[in-house]
Amino acid sequence: MKSNFNELKDLVTEMNDLNDQISFIKFNNDEGVKFDSVEEMKDFFLKVENGNLDYLFDDVNVNNQSQQKEFVESFNHTKNDIFFFIYTYERNDKYITYLSMKNLNDDHIINNLCGKENKDKESAHNWFEELKKNILNTSIDELIETLIIGAKNTVNNLKIEMQNLASTS
């Protein structure tokens, strides 16, 4: 099982890297601020999200209010040395649900896996409950294998998107 968790962790890392590169290309193709690196772009957006660049916006108070995250519900469960954490938060009138996992044997963490954004609280709750039910009623090996399949599909789709962006640049 540990090797499966590590495979999933590696796929998520690859997914995140591809996502960052795609965002970098798209953002630099748009008008406005340009970045020299993915790290510079990520640092900028983290500062915006945390409200550290308020001077960029006309109405500081409105922006700060829209950036705050309000947690709606959470659930945690440990199964075979894997700690699962599901949480839903509200931000900008949207409900975002994520699953995070931690291998308790070696402290490897996979954050923000299986993310989904919903426009209403009920839909978010239904997705939250679906994730929770799957964690409680599915073996750890099946869970991780299903997540690996999903991650592989996402990586393949991101590679296609990256190729399309590269060919149009």
Short mmCIF file of C-alpha atoms in Angstrom, two decimals:
data_model
loop_
_atom_site.label_atom_id
_atom_site.label_comp_id
_atom_site.label_asym_id
_atom_site.label_seq_id
_atom_site.Cartn_x
_atom_site.Cartn_y
_atom_site.Cartn_z
CA MET A 1 0.00 0.00 0.00
CA LYS A 2 2.84 2.42 0.76
CA SER A 3 4.09 2.19 -2.81
CA ASN A 4 0.57 2.96 -4.07
CA PHE A 5 0.38 6.00 -1.79
CA ASN A 6 3.78 7.14 -3.07
CA GLU A 7 2.63 6.64 -6.68
CA LEU A 8 -0.43 8.78 -5.95
CA LYS A 9 1.73 11.43 -4.27
CA ASP A 10 4.05 11.53 -7.30
CA LEU A 11 1.10 11.85 -9.70
CA VAL A 12 -0.37 14.70 -7.65
CA THR A 13 3.01 16.46 -7.68
CA GLU A 14 3.15 16.07 -11.48
CA MET A 15 -0.44 17.35 -11.75
CA ASN A 16 0.35 20.40 -9.64
CA ASP A 17 3.50 21.17 -11.65
CA LEU A 18 1.62 20.91 -14.95
CA ASN A 19 -1.20 23.05 -13.59
CA ASP A 20 1.31 25.69 -12.45
CA GLN A 21 3.02 25.72 -15.86
CA ILE A 22 -0.32 26.05 -17.67
CA SER A 23 -1.40 28.89 -15.37
CA PHE A 24 1.95 30.58 -15.92
CA ILE A 25 1.62 30.42 -19.71
CA LYS A 26 -2.01 31.58 -19.66
CA PHE A 27 -1.33 34.44 -17.27
CA ASN A 28 1.70 35.66 -19.21
CA ASN A 29 -0.35 35.54 -22.44
CA ASP A 30 -2.96 37.86 -20.92
CA GLU A 31 -2.52 41.61 -20.73
CA GLY A 32 -1.15 42.93 -17.49
CA VAL A 33 1.57 41.88 -15.07
CA LYS A 34 4.06 39.36 -16.42
CA PHE A 35 6.03 36.91 -14.31
CA ASP A 36 9.53 35.55 -14.82
CA SER A 37 8.83 32.24 -13.11
CA VAL A 38 6.10 29.97 -11.80
CA GLU A 39 7.35 30.59 -8.25
CA GLU A 40 7.01 34.35 -8.67
CA MET A 41 3.45 33.90 -9.97
CA LYS A 42 2.47 31.55 -7.12
CA ASP A 43 3.95 33.92 -4.54
CA PHE A 44 2.00 36.83 -6.02
CA PHE A 45 -1.33 34.96 -5.94
CA LEU A 46 -0.69 33.73 -2.40
CA LYS A 47 -0.16 37.33 -1.30
CA VAL A 48 -3.36 38.40 -3.05
CA GLU A 49 -5.31 35.53 -1.47
CA ASN A 50 -3.96 36.37 1.98
CA GLY A 51 -4.82 40.05 1.54
CA ASN A 52 -1.20 41.20 1.56
CA LEU A 53 -1.49 43.20 -1.67
CA ASP A 54 -4.52 45.30 -0.84
CA TYR A 55 -3.05 48.38 -2.48
CA LEU A 56 -3.71 46.81 -5.90
CA PHE A 57 -7.46 47.12 -5.48
CA ASP A 58 -9.77 50.11 -5.40
CA ASP A 59 -11.81 49.06 -2.38
CA VAL A 60 -9.60 47.33 0.17
CA ASN A 61 -12.42 46.41 2.58
CA VAL A 62 -14.55 44.74 -0.09
CA ASN A 63 -11.57 42.75 -1.33
CA ASN A 64 -10.57 41.55 2.12
CA GLN A 65 -14.09 40.36 2.83
CA SER A 66 -14.28 38.45 -0.45
CA GLN A 67 -11.00 36.65 0.21
CA GLN A 68 -11.87 35.24 3.64
CA LYS A 69 -12.55 31.52 3.81
CA GLU A 70 -15.33 30.30 6.05
CA PHE A 71 -15.27 26.58 6.85
CA VAL A 72 -18.68 24.97 6.50
CA GLU A 73 -18.00 21.35 7.48
CA SER A 74 -15.17 18.89 7.97
CA PHE A 75 -14.63 15.19 8.60
CA ASN A 76 -11.55 13.13 9.42
CA HIS A 77 -11.01 9.40 9.53
CA THR A 78 -8.01 7.07 9.78
CA LYS A 79 -7.91 3.83 7.81
CA ASN A 80 -4.86 1.55 7.64
CA ASP A 81 -2.36 4.27 8.62
CA ILE A 82 -3.86 6.77 6.17
CA PHE A 83 -5.49 9.83 7.69
CA PHE A 84 -8.26 11.33 5.54
CA PHE A 85 -9.50 14.88 5.97
CA ILE A 86 -12.47 16.26 4.03
CA TYR A 87 -13.44 19.90 4.37
CA THR A 88 -15.75 22.38 2.70
CA TYR A 89 -15.29 26.10 2.91
CA GLU A 90 -17.13 29.08 1.51
CA ARG A 91 -15.36 31.82 -0.38
CA ASN A 92 -16.81 34.42 -2.73
CA ASP A 93 -20.27 32.81 -2.58
CA LYS A 94 -18.88 29.45 -3.75
CA TYR A 95 -18.44 26.26 -1.79
CA ILE A 96 -15.19 24.36 -2.28
CA THR A 97 -14.70 20.81 -1.01
CA TYR A 98 -11.34 19.05 -0.82
CA LEU A 99 -9.97 15.74 0.35
CA SER A 100 -6.49 15.62 1.86
CA MET A 101 -4.59 12.49 2.90
CA LYS A 102 -1.63 11.83 5.16
CA ASN A 103 0.40 8.64 5.42
CA LEU A 104 0.94 8.35 9.17
CA ASN A 105 3.96 6.07 8.75
CA ASP A 106 6.12 8.64 7.00
CA ASP A 107 4.22 11.95 7.28
CA HIS A 108 3.69 12.30 3.52
CA ILE A 109 0.74 14.57 2.89
CA ILE A 110 -1.36 14.99 -0.24
CA ASN A 111 -3.33 18.23 0.06
CA ASN A 112 -6.36 19.39 -1.88
CA LEU A 113 -7.07 16.15 -3.69
CA CYS A 114 -10.52 15.57 -5.24
CA GLY A 115 -11.43 19.23 -5.21
CA LYS A 116 -14.83 20.38 -6.37
CA GLU A 117 -16.42 23.81 -6.47
CA ASN A 118 -20.19 24.20 -6.09
CA LYS A 119 -22.44 27.24 -6.34
CA ASP A 120 -24.68 26.24 -3.44
CA LYS A 121 -24.26 24.77 0.01
CA GLU A 122 -26.51 21.74 -0.61
CA SER A 123 -24.55 20.55 -3.66
CA ALA A 124 -21.31 20.99 -1.73
CA HIS A 125 -22.72 18.99 1.17
CA ASN A 126 -23.81 16.19 -1.17
CA TRP A 127 -20.29 15.97 -2.65
CA PHE A 128 -18.83 16.07 0.88
CA GLU A 129 -21.09 13.17 1.93
CA GLU A 130 -20.21 11.18 -1.19
CA LEU A 131 -16.49 11.47 -0.41
CA LYS A 132 -17.13 10.57 3.23
CA LYS A 133 -19.19 7.49 2.27
CA ASN A 134 -16.48 6.30 -0.12
CA ILE A 135 -13.81 6.61 2.54
CA LEU A 136 -15.87 4.73 5.10
CA ASN A 137 -17.12 1.96 2.80
CA THR A 138 -14.21 1.27 0.45
CA SER A 139 -10.98 -0.59 1.17
CA ILE A 140 -7.83 1.51 1.35
CA ASP A 141 -6.34 -0.25 -1.67
CA GLU A 142 -9.45 0.44 -3.77
CA LEU A 143 -9.54 4.07 -2.65
CA ILE A 144 -5.93 4.70 -3.56
CA GLU A 145 -6.23 2.82 -6.86
CA THR A 146 -9.29 4.88 -7.81
CA LEU A 147 -7.45 8.09 -6.92
CA ILE A 148 -4.44 6.95 -8.97
CA ILE A 149 -6.65 6.33 -12.02
CA GLY A 150 -8.21 9.78 -11.62
CA ALA A 151 -4.79 11.41 -11.20
CA LYS A 152 -3.42 9.65 -14.30
CA ASN A 153 -6.39 10.85 -16.35
CA THR A 154 -5.92 14.39 -15.08
CA VAL A 155 -2.18 14.33 -15.85
CA ASN A 156 -2.92 13.13 -19.39
CA ASN A 157 -5.50 15.90 -19.91
CA LEU A 158 -3.10 18.52 -18.55
CA LYS A 159 -0.33 17.29 -20.88
CA ILE A 160 -2.71 17.68 -23.84
CA GLU A 161 -3.64 21.19 -22.69
CA MET A 162 0.05 22.03 -22.28
CA GLN A 163 0.80 20.80 -25.81
CA ASN A 164 -2.07 22.87 -27.20
CA LEU A 165 -0.81 25.97 -25.39
CA ALA A 166 2.73 25.37 -26.60
CA SER A 167 1.59 24.99 -30.20
CA THR A 168 -0.45 28.22 -30.12
CA SER A 169 2.29 30.31 -28.47
#
